[in-house]
Each structure stands twice: as C-alpha cells, then as structure tokens.
Amino acid sequence: MAQKQATKKNKKSQSLLPQALWQKIGANYLLTNDSGHYAWLKEKDFALVTAGKMAEKDPLFAELAAKGFIRNRLDFNDLAAKWKKKNAYLYYGPGLHILVMTLRCGNKCLYCQSAAAGLGAKHTDMPLAVARKSVDLAFNSPNPGITIEFQGGEPLLNWEVLKSTVVYARKKARISGKDLKLALVSNFSLMTAEKAEFLLKHEVSLCTSLDGPKALHDENRVSSAGSSYEDTVKWIKFFQARHDTQVPEYRVFKPSALLTVSRYSLSSHKEIIDEYVGMGLEDIFIRPLAPIGYARRLWGKIGYDAKDFSIFYLKSLDYILKLNQRGVVIREKMASMMLDKIVNFRDPGYLDARCPCGAAIGQLAYNYNGDIYTCDEGRMVGWEGNDLFRIGNVFTDSYKKVITSATTKVCVVSSNLEAQPVCARCAYKPYCGVCPVYNYETQGTLWGNMPANDRCGLFKGIFKALFTLLKNPEKAAILKKWVAK
Amino acid sequence: MRRIKERNLKKQGNRTIGIKVSLKDRSLDVVRYAAYAVSDAAYVFIKPAGKSAVALEFAPKNSAAAKNLPRRFKEELNDEQKRAAIFDSNRDLREFMILKALAYEEIPPAGQQEDSGLTPEQERELDALIAQVESEIKKESSGNKVKDPLGITRTWEEKYGAKTGHKKK
C-alpha cells in the first residue's frame, strides 16, 4: 500500500511543470525558469504544460524540453551551465570601487543625488592618504578584475590627488597581476588638454552627463559658469576624435554619456536621442530619476511617477529601433544589459539588477573622508545624515570586516529575490534585482513592498516591452545584435 | 476558487471589502501571498473564520484601487495555488539543480586544453602503457571476485548495456 501510494505521488509530481515562473501578458503567457530560458505560450498550451499534459508530438514539446520546461526531459548540465554563467558574479568579490574625490562641484544640477558642495568646501576633497588606502582596500577584493571609478562632486577639482591615485593604482595592478580598469565621471567643465592627455595615456575611460539638446541640458544641469552644455559637447567631440584616430602606445576608449531624465525631459525623447546620435555616441542610458538625496527634496518640481517614465522609455526605445532600422548605430544601455541576460544568459555587470544586489558584494563607495559605503546611493543617504549604509572606514577596517559587516549582510538578505514574496513569484526574477537603498528611501524599509514599489513597476514595464519586442523577428534581430559580442 | 463564496463579497460602510476563503484545499500561505500581491491597492487584514476558513478584510488605498480588487485577488489566488503546487513538487529537484549549478565547472573546448608537453610519439607510448596496466588490473581482479549482490560497483553500461539509441517502450 505504501509503495502504491508512493508511485501515485510520483505520477502526480511527474505530471506537473518543473520549477517555472510565469506572467500573463495579453492573451499569452510568458514562462521563465531559474536558468534564464523563456518561452511564450498560448493560454491553451499553458494549461497543457502546467497540467503536464502536453503531448510529445506537439510542435511546442521539443522547444519546451530543450529549455527545461518539461519535467522528465531536463538537461541538468545545460541548465546548470546557464545558471552559473548568468550568476557568475556570485563567485567574486566587489569589482567596482567608487572613489569620491571631492564633494565640490561648479554645477548645481536639479536632481543631483550626490548633493554637491560649493566650490569653497575644500574640506570635502579626498586627501591622497585616503585615496591610497581606498585603492589598497579595493585590491584586497578577491575579484580578478577591479574597476576604480573616480566620482564627485566634480572629481577634476581634486586633480593632483586624482592623478597620483591613477599612477598608484596602475602600479598596484602591475604588482598584483589584476586586471584594472579606470574610469572618470566628470562634467568636463575643468577639462584641459594637459589633463586629457594624462587620462588618455593612462587608459582612463571617460564618462560624462548629457541630458539632451542645449536648452534641456542647461535647464537640468545648472552651471555657475553659464552653460554647462558647451564644455560637455566640446570634450565629447575631442575624445571621440581621439578614439577614432587611436595611437599605438595606448588604447583610447570611446567616451560615454549618461542621461538623467527629469520631468523636463519627458516630452523630448526624439530630440534627446538625436543629440546623442549627432554626437557620435552609440549608447544612451535612459535612467530614471531616483528620489534619493537632493532630488527627493525637489521631487514635486522635477519628479514623475513610474507610469510617466515608462511611457517615455517605451517611446524612446521605439524611436531607437526605428533609427536602427535606418542603419543608425544607437543602443539603449538598460535594454542592452537586460537583453544580455535574456538572450546570452550572461551577467552584464549591472549591479542594480542582480540577486542579491551589488551593494558591498559587487561594489564599494569610498567617501572623501575614507568612510566606506555599500554603494554610491548608500553614500548619498549618509550625506543626508543617515549612516545606515556605512560599512567601515579605510583607516580602521579591513576588507574582511567591511564585507562581513551586519549592513552588508542585511543588504544581501533583503535583496535576495527568493525571500521577496512578490519577486520570488515573478516571471522576470531570473533577470531582475531590487535595491535596498531605494526601498529604504522611498518606502522606509530595506525590504520594500514590491506591489507598490515604483522601481519594480518600472522594471516590469521594461521587461514586458523587451519580451514583447523579442516576439517580432525583425525587432528581435536588432536587439540581439546589440548584445552580440 | 470555487470555495470563495461570491455572496461573501460585500462592501461595508467603512469602505472595506470582505472576502471569506476556505482553507480546505489551500494553505494559509497561499492566501497570504495572494493577499500580499494586491497590497499596492489595499491594506489587508486576515482573521480566522471558523476551523477551516479565513476572512480577509481589504481596506482600499483609494477608490480607483477598490474597483477591481476582488477580481485581482481571485486571479492571484488561482495563480498562487498553481505556483504552490509546482514549487512543492519541485523543491528537491530545484535544490539539486542549484547545487549542481553552484559546483558546475566548465570543461574547456578541446583546442584550449592544457598542453601535456609530450610529442605525439610520446603520447602514443603513454597510451599503450596505460592500456597494458589496465588489462593487467582487469586480469588480476577477475580471479579475485568481490561479493557485489546489488551490483553497486558495476557501471551503468555493465548493468544495462551500452546505449543503442532506441528508446525503451
């Protein structure tokens, strides 16, 4: 009898779908699994699959079996390989190390999350000793690839320290044998030919902010020196030209730009994208504004809800695809990173959409005074007077202490999607991630409440759009080309 | 879903919506997760209602949110019941898969395999030597059989024969 019951139970469990997640979109179901495979099913096929009644001769059967959606046809090696590739970051320590060279800045951008200090606040410049200690700690990470990103305020305001740190980090990389990438995020207002030569020679990649055409850019990014647009554009063109001509002695990277969407941007998606294309930039990162730091205080003036941003984002994506169809090379960065996971089962290094999130285990932010934060967003919360995300100081705490701190652990636990009631059931889980800092700032809890979370709504909108576009062969071909490398 | 009685859906004076759900064919967790999924639209209170049912009280966050609340909750409850069944039946399988993935080592393609440093001639000599040693071991072990009534030491091929490519009916 006991045996009979066991057999019956086995038969029952065999008849069900293997572990899978789904989302009804329109009349169809999107089915996904832990390894990142996905399939579109009509309602009747979804019912058959979930009931374990899909016949072997059904045209869909082979596809579903190959993707790990048929319980007695699982290819464990393939599923395991894809899972590991997609989650490769779990095997390394933090790779991104953000050094806040100063809080000073000549710009007073409407949304500035870093809450920049005035030009006279020299006490917020990072001393060389702090910079070196930060680099030392960064190199203690077991990650074989280290990226040091110089940020601010405007990092060029602390040029001498920045310069010494670049040289020091390069030396450190040679000794340790690690792969080092250096990056500078600057508004270029203080860039000079001499500084540019130094940065190019030391293979520092350059990133700036470009919010669109002159009027819009200057409206968002208010400069004490008049227009901030002129400097930005001048130096983007300079670095583009240097990239195009290259030299044998060192690699010159293509400059990149970040777009922050304020309320003023919402009606100008075409103009913004055209500006990027006109500048020769091949990637545009359409980032929503987050109500963190200074932006939160001005949210009523410059903010918007997730729905408004989603409309803007989808219109932009549609326009970018149309440009691609006409042969123009331009990609949307957020979509590219999500697609890398969906299409290539690869981790694109997008720390905001990981499980657990990149806070501390993927990145560390070093403030000008040596304080270490889980991430740059956590540092911004600290600047507002709440040091919840501070996990140490370069002078007093070891790498081990920082990475095993209670705050690090709580960020890992709260951003584990398996433990998030809604995320654990979401079809987009294999490609998504939550942000404890965002949750804390907007909902007062590290865990957040995903059904009412704007970031969650936004990501869902983006995923829905991407999966829908992937159903269209012509658009899918363009999107796949973005991540074919 | 049949167990959710429509007549129990009612709008009360203080604008809350009450729904009674039977626990006879679903767990309390299923109800809780389904209720959490609509927590963007309402605050939810779950109270016992007899031995095998719970009463849910939804306090909508605004009037627009209240409109589709019972329908949304029902859909979530249906989905959640399906999810719970699938999750339960796959718990071991999933743990196995994740453990396998965590320990997975990619085998480099043949071209990238480490060079042994031997010439082709030396490789052939080594292969011949290994074959000789293996045949000697086989000879020795055949005259000295160990009891293995369950066939634990036998390989899958020894037990069932090599793959023929034909599926068993």
XYZ file of C-alpha atoms in Angstrom:
654
model
C 0.000 0.000 0.000
C 2.774 2.366 0.998
C 4.570 1.579 -2.248
C 1.411 2.101 -4.229
C 0.913 5.494 -2.632
C 4.483 6.478 -3.407
C 4.014 5.528 -7.037
C 0.820 7.503 -7.194
C 2.572 10.503 -5.682
C 5.418 10.179 -8.157
C 2.996 10.041 -11.047
C 1.331 13.182 -9.777
C 4.553 15.113 -9.369
C 5.779 13.938 -12.786
C 2.695 15.394 -14.330
C 3.496 18.929 -13.199
C 5.721 21.554 -14.714
C 9.312 21.748 -13.387
C 10.082 24.891 -11.354
C 8.974 27.784 -13.542
C 7.573 31.283 -13.280
C 5.005 32.915 -15.493
C 3.302 36.148 -16.330
C 0.163 36.607 -18.360
C 0.746 39.300 -20.954
C -2.271 39.999 -23.103
C -3.684 36.675 -24.222
C -0.390 34.803 -23.845
C 1.804 33.542 -21.054
C 5.495 34.246 -20.655
C 7.189 31.281 -18.992
C 10.692 31.577 -17.481
C 12.971 29.455 -15.309
C 15.976 29.743 -12.988
C 18.442 29.243 -15.821
C 17.003 32.181 -17.721
C 15.225 30.301 -20.505
C 11.910 31.718 -21.610
C 9.004 30.659 -23.798
C 5.761 32.228 -24.967
C 2.644 30.092 -24.643
C -0.937 30.499 -25.711
C -3.461 30.053 -22.928
C -4.405 26.511 -24.002
C -0.746 25.454 -24.237
C -0.028 26.972 -20.837
C -2.854 24.908 -19.367
C -1.471 21.767 -21.025
C 2.082 22.382 -19.859
C 1.185 23.211 -16.269
C -1.025 20.123 -16.120
C 1.754 18.003 -17.622
C -0.493 17.025 -20.483
C 1.428 18.334 -23.440
C 1.871 15.516 -25.939
C 5.324 14.661 -27.218
C 4.148 15.127 -30.795
C 3.024 18.687 -30.039
C 5.157 21.098 -32.100
C 5.995 23.027 -28.916
C 7.194 19.995 -26.977
C 10.766 19.885 -28.315
C 11.300 23.615 -27.723
C 9.960 23.433 -24.182
C 12.010 20.320 -23.419
C 15.196 21.972 -24.677
C 14.511 24.969 -22.446
C 13.911 22.961 -19.297
C 10.130 23.251 -19.136
C 9.335 19.522 -19.384
C 9.978 17.783 -16.113
C 11.203 14.421 -17.364
C 13.372 15.922 -20.104
C 15.655 18.147 -18.061
C 19.205 18.613 -19.332
C 20.833 19.334 -15.997
C 24.247 20.120 -17.460
C 22.845 22.748 -19.787
C 20.602 24.273 -17.111
C 23.444 24.328 -14.569
C 25.878 25.878 -17.048
C 23.422 28.627 -17.968
C 22.563 29.339 -14.323
C 26.238 29.614 -13.408
C 27.066 31.851 -16.358
C 24.204 34.186 -15.525
C 25.179 34.323 -11.853
C 28.964 34.375 -12.324
C 29.245 37.428 -10.049
C 28.461 35.254 -7.027
C 31.952 33.795 -7.249
C 33.859 37.086 -6.942
C 34.082 39.946 -4.509
C 33.305 43.570 -5.329
C 34.696 44.639 -8.691
C 33.541 48.249 -8.789
C 35.202 50.707 -6.397
C 33.885 54.258 -6.460
C 36.217 56.928 -5.109
C 34.509 60.198 -4.288
C 37.391 62.581 -4.975
C 35.521 65.609 -3.675
C 32.009 66.763 -2.968
C 32.713 70.119 -4.583
C 31.133 70.931 -7.890
C 30.625 74.016 -10.043
C 27.279 72.734 -11.262
C 24.071 72.715 -9.305
C 22.083 70.104 -11.186
C 18.406 69.964 -10.280
C 18.466 66.296 -9.458
C 21.981 65.948 -8.085
C 21.899 62.837 -5.964
C 25.378 63.482 -4.634
C 24.242 66.739 -3.068
C 27.364 68.512 -4.234
C 29.087 71.024 -2.004
C 30.032 74.550 -3.093
C 33.381 75.306 -4.714
C 34.791 76.641 -1.458
C 34.233 73.424 0.511
C 37.807 72.193 0.147
C 37.491 70.149 3.308
C 35.466 67.695 1.205
C 38.441 66.900 -1.061
C 39.805 63.376 -0.639
C 43.381 63.504 0.719
C 45.990 61.381 -1.063
C 46.399 59.143 2.004
C 42.674 58.303 1.888
C 42.821 57.666 -1.856
C 45.763 55.280 -1.485
C 44.153 53.425 1.396
C 40.982 53.103 -0.681
C 42.949 51.645 -3.595
C 44.693 49.233 -1.201
C 41.347 48.034 0.118
C 39.948 47.712 -3.399
C 42.849 45.456 -4.356
C 42.093 43.242 -1.360
C 38.906 42.143 -3.097
C 39.249 38.612 -4.473
C 37.799 39.815 -7.772
C 40.426 39.361 -10.521
C 39.083 42.454 -12.305
C 38.976 45.761 -10.461
C 37.323 48.927 -11.762
C 38.123 52.162 -9.978
C 35.684 54.916 -10.809
C 36.541 58.494 -9.886
C 33.428 60.428 -8.999
C 32.325 63.525 -7.195
C 31.109 66.251 -6.947
C 33.382 67.092 -9.828
C 36.495 64.901 -9.452
C 38.660 67.164 -11.616
C 38.532 69.720 -8.786
C 40.889 67.402 -6.882
C 43.155 66.851 -9.859
C 46.545 66.339 -8.165
C 45.194 63.598 -5.906
C 43.313 62.020 -8.800
C 46.482 61.983 -10.891
C 48.580 60.384 -8.146
C 45.868 57.816 -7.494
C 45.771 56.800 -11.154
C 49.539 56.195 -11.135
C 49.377 54.397 -7.803
C 46.527 52.129 -8.913
C 48.317 51.233 -12.149
C 51.431 50.272 -10.137
C 49.323 48.250 -7.754
C 47.726 46.405 -10.689
C 51.117 45.529 -12.142
C 52.291 44.088 -8.819
C 49.077 42.196 -8.065
C 48.546 40.931 -11.603
C 44.928 42.034 -11.509
C 43.098 43.488 -14.455
C 42.472 47.167 -13.676
C 40.007 49.454 -15.372
C 39.973 53.147 -14.516
C 37.017 55.396 -15.195
C 36.310 59.068 -14.644
C 32.829 60.528 -14.343
C 33.101 64.260 -14.993
C 31.071 67.149 -16.316
C 34.233 68.185 -18.232
C 33.910 71.804 -17.070
C 37.506 71.733 -15.808
C 38.986 69.535 -18.512
C 42.145 70.821 -20.162
C 44.373 69.465 -22.934
C 47.009 68.551 -20.356
C 44.544 66.640 -18.162
C 43.049 64.926 -21.192
C 46.483 63.713 -22.342
C 47.281 62.318 -18.922
C 43.948 60.474 -18.725
C 44.260 59.045 -22.219
C 47.855 57.949 -21.632
C 46.819 56.067 -18.503
C 43.845 54.469 -20.255
C 41.211 56.095 -18.093
C 37.800 55.740 -19.728
C 35.680 58.877 -19.707
C 32.044 59.304 -18.962
C 30.018 62.486 -18.746
C 26.412 63.542 -18.390
C 24.433 64.678 -21.389
C 20.766 65.375 -20.840
C 19.866 66.311 -24.405
C 19.903 69.458 -26.533
C 21.427 72.635 -25.102
C 18.265 74.139 -23.634
C 17.222 70.961 -21.847
C 20.748 70.091 -20.702
C 21.286 73.548 -19.258
C 17.880 73.542 -17.597
C 18.669 70.295 -15.761
C 22.360 70.899 -15.215
C 22.598 74.432 -13.961
C 26.154 75.773 -14.050
C 27.637 78.620 -12.054
C 29.679 79.447 -15.161
C 26.712 79.828 -17.510
C 26.067 76.946 -19.919
C 27.381 73.517 -18.898
C 26.432 72.141 -22.322
C 29.285 73.809 -24.234
C 32.082 72.182 -22.224
C 30.389 68.801 -22.233
C 29.949 68.756 -26.000
C 33.394 70.156 -26.724
C 35.131 67.399 -24.803
C 32.878 64.589 -26.012
C 33.890 65.575 -29.545
C 37.550 65.776 -28.538
C 37.583 62.292 -27.001
C 35.561 60.889 -29.907
C 38.180 62.213 -32.327
C 40.994 60.726 -30.233
C 39.204 57.388 -30.124
C 38.727 57.388 -33.876
C 42.390 58.106 -34.617
C 43.951 55.854 -31.904
C 47.708 55.674 -31.227
C 49.965 52.641 -30.924
C 51.141 53.421 -27.371
C 47.808 53.018 -25.533
C 44.127 52.262 -26.084
C 41.783 55.210 -26.353
C 38.287 54.285 -25.234
C 35.156 55.711 -26.757
C 33.694 58.342 -24.403
C 30.268 57.644 -22.990
C 27.482 59.757 -21.560
C 24.721 59.307 -19.035
C 21.235 60.673 -19.398
C 19.152 61.513 -16.377
C 15.514 62.006 -17.146
C 13.831 64.845 -15.256
C 10.241 65.981 -15.686
C 11.509 68.489 -18.276
C 12.820 65.625 -20.445
C 9.556 63.717 -20.727
C 8.317 65.498 -23.853
C 11.621 65.432 -25.741
C 12.607 61.822 -26.337
C 13.384 62.290 -30.031
C 15.437 65.430 -29.522
C 17.465 63.767 -26.748
C 18.221 60.669 -28.810
C 19.058 62.751 -31.875
C 21.505 64.730 -29.758
C 23.294 61.520 -28.788
C 23.357 60.281 -32.374
C 24.621 63.648 -33.576
C 27.431 63.467 -31.046
C 28.522 60.072 -32.400
C 27.599 58.300 -29.152
C 26.492 54.717 -29.763
C 24.880 54.078 -26.374
C 22.279 56.010 -24.469
C 21.473 55.001 -20.910
C 17.929 56.165 -20.206
C 17.996 56.317 -16.429
C 15.042 57.304 -14.305
C 15.454 59.856 -11.595
C 15.544 58.324 -8.131
C 14.061 60.229 -5.203
C 17.322 59.942 -3.275
C 19.375 62.781 -1.831
C 18.870 66.272 -3.235
C 16.352 65.020 -5.841
C 13.960 63.948 -3.119
C 13.640 67.485 -1.836
C 12.759 68.724 -5.306
C 10.631 65.742 -6.297
C 7.484 67.821 -6.611
C 9.178 70.022 -9.226
C 11.323 67.591 -11.217
C 9.998 64.112 -10.348
C 7.387 61.917 -12.027
C 5.713 58.601 -11.408
C 6.731 55.248 -12.855
C 3.959 55.369 -15.447
C 5.240 58.644 -16.932
C 8.757 57.295 -17.155
C 7.556 54.022 -18.686
C 5.771 55.922 -21.454
C 8.898 57.992 -22.072
C 11.113 54.912 -22.038
C 8.927 52.924 -24.437
C 8.633 55.842 -26.862
C 12.428 56.216 -26.737
C 13.009 52.508 -27.309
C 10.627 52.543 -30.245
C 12.411 55.529 -31.779
C 15.833 53.929 -31.231
C 14.655 50.784 -33.008
C 13.374 52.871 -35.907
C 16.770 54.565 -36.145
C 18.428 51.138 -36.119
C 16.170 50.039 -38.969
C 17.506 53.020 -40.922
C 21.085 51.882 -40.231
C 21.927 54.279 -37.395
C 24.070 52.717 -34.661
C 22.499 53.557 -31.303
C 21.650 51.234 -28.424
C 19.755 51.752 -25.194
C 22.001 50.671 -22.351
C 19.416 49.452 -19.847
C 17.774 47.304 -22.542
C 21.174 46.019 -23.644
C 22.015 44.889 -20.132
C 18.690 43.156 -19.624
C 18.959 41.550 -23.068
C 22.405 40.232 -22.286
C 20.809 38.186 -19.519
C 17.737 37.178 -21.528
C 19.463 36.323 -24.793
C 23.001 35.374 -23.781
C 22.469 34.055 -20.225
C 25.292 36.431 -19.310
C 25.874 38.774 -16.389
C 26.358 42.212 -17.930
C 27.742 43.660 -14.699
C 24.650 45.737 -13.996
C 24.875 45.918 -10.218
C 21.375 47.361 -9.774
C 19.684 44.295 -11.242
C 21.379 41.424 -9.510
C 20.265 38.923 -6.933
C 21.462 39.750 -4.333
C 22.059 43.368 -5.352
C 25.568 44.683 -5.839
C 25.631 46.607 -2.527
C 29.013 45.784 -0.898
C 29.370 42.389 -2.595
C 29.555 43.954 -6.069
C 30.706 47.477 -5.357
C 32.063 49.710 -2.618
C 31.875 53.501 -2.418
C 34.696 55.364 -0.657
C 33.774 58.807 0.589
C 36.293 61.678 0.609
C 36.989 61.088 4.320
C 37.632 57.354 3.989
C 34.197 56.171 5.035
C 33.106 53.118 3.085
C 29.511 52.641 1.935
C 27.686 49.720 0.361
C 27.232 51.749 -2.825
C 27.101 55.313 -4.074
C 23.383 55.546 -3.336
C 24.093 54.455 0.247
C 26.715 57.194 0.500
C 24.135 59.770 -0.615
C 21.838 58.668 2.188
C 24.827 59.120 4.506
C 25.364 62.655 3.231
C 21.823 63.429 4.327
C 22.748 62.410 7.866
C 21.785 58.737 7.972
C 24.762 56.389 8.023
C 22.774 53.176 7.794
C 24.751 52.083 4.720
C 28.207 52.958 6.085
C 30.174 49.748 6.477
C 33.576 50.944 7.628
C 36.494 53.293 7.138
C 39.680 52.681 5.153
C 41.883 53.538 8.146
C 40.195 51.400 10.760
C 38.529 48.486 8.982
C 39.862 45.588 6.971
C 38.332 44.286 3.757
C 37.116 41.251 5.658
C 35.417 43.367 8.292
C 33.711 45.510 5.679
C 32.458 42.594 3.627
C 31.157 40.707 6.656
C 29.572 43.714 8.359
C 25.987 43.485 9.569
C 24.918 46.098 6.995
C 26.458 44.118 4.151
C 24.611 41.040 5.331
C 21.302 42.815 5.696
C 21.604 44.254 2.173
C 22.299 40.778 0.816
C 19.394 39.227 2.684
C 16.898 41.945 1.824
C 17.792 41.922 -1.863
C 17.636 38.158 -2.200
C 14.709 37.740 -4.571
C 13.968 34.261 -3.258
C 12.982 35.899 0.015
C 10.952 38.701 -1.555
C 7.352 37.435 -1.654
C 6.415 39.042 -4.944
C 9.800 38.734 -6.696
C 10.071 35.015 -5.912
C 6.898 34.559 -7.953
C 7.691 36.985 -10.752
C 8.444 35.811 -14.307
C 11.171 38.467 -14.566
C 13.017 37.225 -11.477
C 15.804 35.470 -13.422
C 16.846 38.838 -14.879
C 15.948 41.354 -12.174
C 17.106 42.827 -8.879
C 15.885 45.063 -6.081
C 17.670 47.979 -4.411
C 17.554 48.133 -0.600
C 18.634 51.793 -0.625
C 15.797 52.741 -2.970
C 13.361 50.734 -0.862
C 14.578 52.411 2.300
C 14.392 55.909 0.846
C 11.001 55.502 -0.785
C 9.186 53.007 1.426
C 11.011 53.243 4.733
C 12.148 49.622 4.750
C 15.081 47.772 3.204
C 12.705 45.065 2.038
C 10.265 47.427 0.425
C 6.813 46.495 -0.720
C 7.132 45.438 -4.329
C 3.468 45.666 -5.349
C 3.595 49.384 -4.502
C 7.228 49.975 -5.498
C 7.762 52.353 -8.441
C 11.141 50.875 -9.336
C 9.554 47.440 -9.524
C 6.768 48.826 -11.725
C 9.352 50.419 -13.964
C 11.453 47.285 -14.367
C 8.340 45.232 -15.051
C 7.379 47.683 -17.797
C 10.835 47.425 -19.385
C 10.871 43.624 -19.242
C 7.381 43.410 -20.669
C 8.404 45.663 -23.557
C 11.589 43.718 -24.267
C 9.947 40.302 -24.226
C 7.167 41.604 -26.452
C 9.695 43.073 -28.896
C 11.595 39.776 -28.968
C 8.469 38.153 -30.410
C 8.842 40.299 -33.520
C 11.574 38.699 -35.711
C 12.760 41.958 -37.248
C 12.995 43.790 -33.934
C 14.456 40.758 -32.202
C 17.261 40.683 -34.785
C 18.146 44.306 -33.968
C 18.006 43.752 -30.222
C 20.126 40.613 -30.422
C 22.700 42.499 -32.462
C 23.076 44.931 -29.538
C 24.416 42.159 -27.347
C 26.167 40.019 -29.948
C 29.789 40.254 -28.864
C -11.631 29.392 -6.368
C -14.987 27.698 -6.247
C -14.622 27.828 -2.499
C -14.630 31.606 -2.454
C -18.225 32.481 -1.982
C -19.287 35.468 -4.029
C -22.038 36.198 -1.590
C -19.334 36.853 0.961
C -18.007 39.710 -1.117
C -19.536 42.837 0.193
C -18.712 46.445 0.508
C -19.110 47.622 4.031
C -19.949 51.021 5.359
C -16.337 51.918 6.133
C -15.389 51.086 2.522
C -13.666 47.814 3.334
C -14.194 44.708 1.216
C -14.652 41.377 2.951
C -13.799 38.033 1.360
C -14.042 34.644 3.021
C -11.670 31.965 1.758
C -11.795 28.264 2.553
C -8.591 26.570 3.662
C -9.869 23.085 2.862
C -7.975 22.823 -0.410
C -5.315 25.502 0.002
C -2.854 26.548 2.681
C -2.914 29.770 4.647
C 0.371 30.721 2.963
C -1.312 30.620 -0.439
C -3.928 33.074 0.811
C -1.301 35.308 2.412
C 0.857 35.512 -0.711
C -2.168 36.245 -2.887
C -3.234 38.987 -0.484
C 0.271 40.461 -0.421
C 0.244 40.657 -4.205
C -2.602 43.179 -4.089
C -1.108 45.205 -1.244
C -0.421 48.051 -3.686
C -4.167 48.662 -3.783
C -5.269 47.869 -0.255
C -4.286 47.122 3.316
C -5.240 43.545 4.073
C -6.257 42.015 7.390
C -6.580 38.235 7.663
C -8.584 36.741 10.518
C -9.627 33.168 11.338
C -13.205 32.375 10.298
C -14.080 29.054 11.766
C -11.892 25.954 11.701
C -11.092 25.830 8.022
C -11.502 29.295 6.597
C -10.137 32.809 6.875
C -11.820 36.152 6.469
C -9.913 38.795 4.560
C -10.686 42.437 5.021
C -9.369 44.728 2.302
C -9.145 48.431 3.075
C -8.554 50.040 -0.363
C -5.934 52.772 -0.509
C -8.163 54.761 -2.877
C -11.465 54.367 -4.686
C -9.870 53.534 -8.045
C -7.903 50.706 -6.443
C -11.067 49.251 -4.912
C -12.717 48.754 -8.296
C -11.015 45.546 -9.444
C -9.771 44.326 -6.092
C -11.893 41.160 -5.678
C -11.176 40.099 -9.267
C -7.441 40.742 -8.893
C -7.330 38.849 -5.605
C -9.144 35.881 -7.132
C -6.691 35.757 -10.025
C -3.744 35.952 -7.658
C -5.224 33.212 -5.506
C -5.644 30.941 -8.540
C -2.111 31.612 -9.707
C -0.673 31.196 -6.229
C -2.350 27.844 -5.777
C -0.775 26.652 -9.010
C 2.607 28.074 -8.004
C 2.495 26.426 -4.596
C 1.755 23.029 -6.157
C 4.574 23.406 -8.662
C 7.004 24.671 -6.037
C 6.166 21.820 -3.656
C 6.605 19.155 -6.287
C 9.924 20.611 -7.443
C 11.623 21.553 -4.197
C 14.141 18.660 -4.270
C 14.665 18.879 -7.996
C 15.349 22.596 -7.785
C 17.777 22.227 -4.881
C 19.609 19.568 -6.849
C 19.800 21.786 -9.917
C 21.079 24.821 -7.991
C 23.673 22.717 -6.143
C 24.799 21.292 -9.448
C 24.989 24.800 -10.899
C 26.990 26.100 -7.944
C 29.528 23.311 -8.371
C 29.485 23.393 -12.168
C 32.897 23.593 -13.830
C 33.048 24.421 -17.479
C 35.146 21.960 -19.465
C 37.372 23.925 -21.811
C 36.955 23.094 -25.504
C 39.447 20.594 -26.904
C 41.577 23.316 -28.511
C 42.059 25.063 -25.185
C 43.022 22.002 -23.183
C 46.344 22.182 -21.409
C 49.303 21.085 -23.464
C 50.851 17.950 -21.907
C 54.260 18.898 -23.253
C 54.657 15.447 -24.902
C 55.380 14.740 -28.550
C 52.749 12.692 -30.454
C 55.105 9.701 -30.298
C 55.435 10.002 -26.516
C 51.634 10.356 -26.234
C 51.165 7.071 -28.144
C 53.717 5.304 -25.911
C 51.918 6.588 -22.829
C 48.527 5.416 -24.138
C 49.947 1.941 -24.817
C 51.412 1.782 -21.324
C 48.106 2.803 -19.722
C 46.238 0.169 -21.769
C 48.735 -2.504 -20.630
C 48.343 -1.556 -16.967
C 44.539 -1.518 -17.261
C 44.472 -5.006 -18.822
C 46.751 -6.362 -16.060
C 44.459 -4.906 -13.365
C 41.438 -6.485 -15.087
C 43.133 -9.901 -15.193
C 44.083 -9.729 -11.531
C 40.626 -8.646 -10.365
C 38.752 -11.253 -12.443
C 40.299 -14.146 -10.467
C 39.506 -12.496 -7.182
C 35.816 -11.602 -7.291
C 34.361 -9.493 -4.501
C 30.770 -10.133 -3.476
C 28.558 -7.450 -5.000
C 24.987 -8.743 -4.882
C 23.433 -5.324 -5.597
C 25.840 -4.505 -8.379
C 26.964 -1.298 -6.720
C 30.446 -1.457 -8.202
C 29.187 -2.091 -11.707
C 28.848 0.770 -14.162
C 25.548 1.685 -15.804
C 26.781 0.176 -19.101
C 27.801 -3.084 -17.413
C 24.359 -3.361 -15.884
C 22.185 -2.261 -18.759
C 24.439 -2.438 -21.790
C 25.672 0.418 -23.943
C 23.254 2.968 -25.390
C 21.605 1.718 -28.559
C 19.884 4.936 -29.411
C 16.493 3.187 -29.204
C 14.089 4.328 -26.553
C 12.555 1.758 -24.271
C 8.854 1.449 -24.689
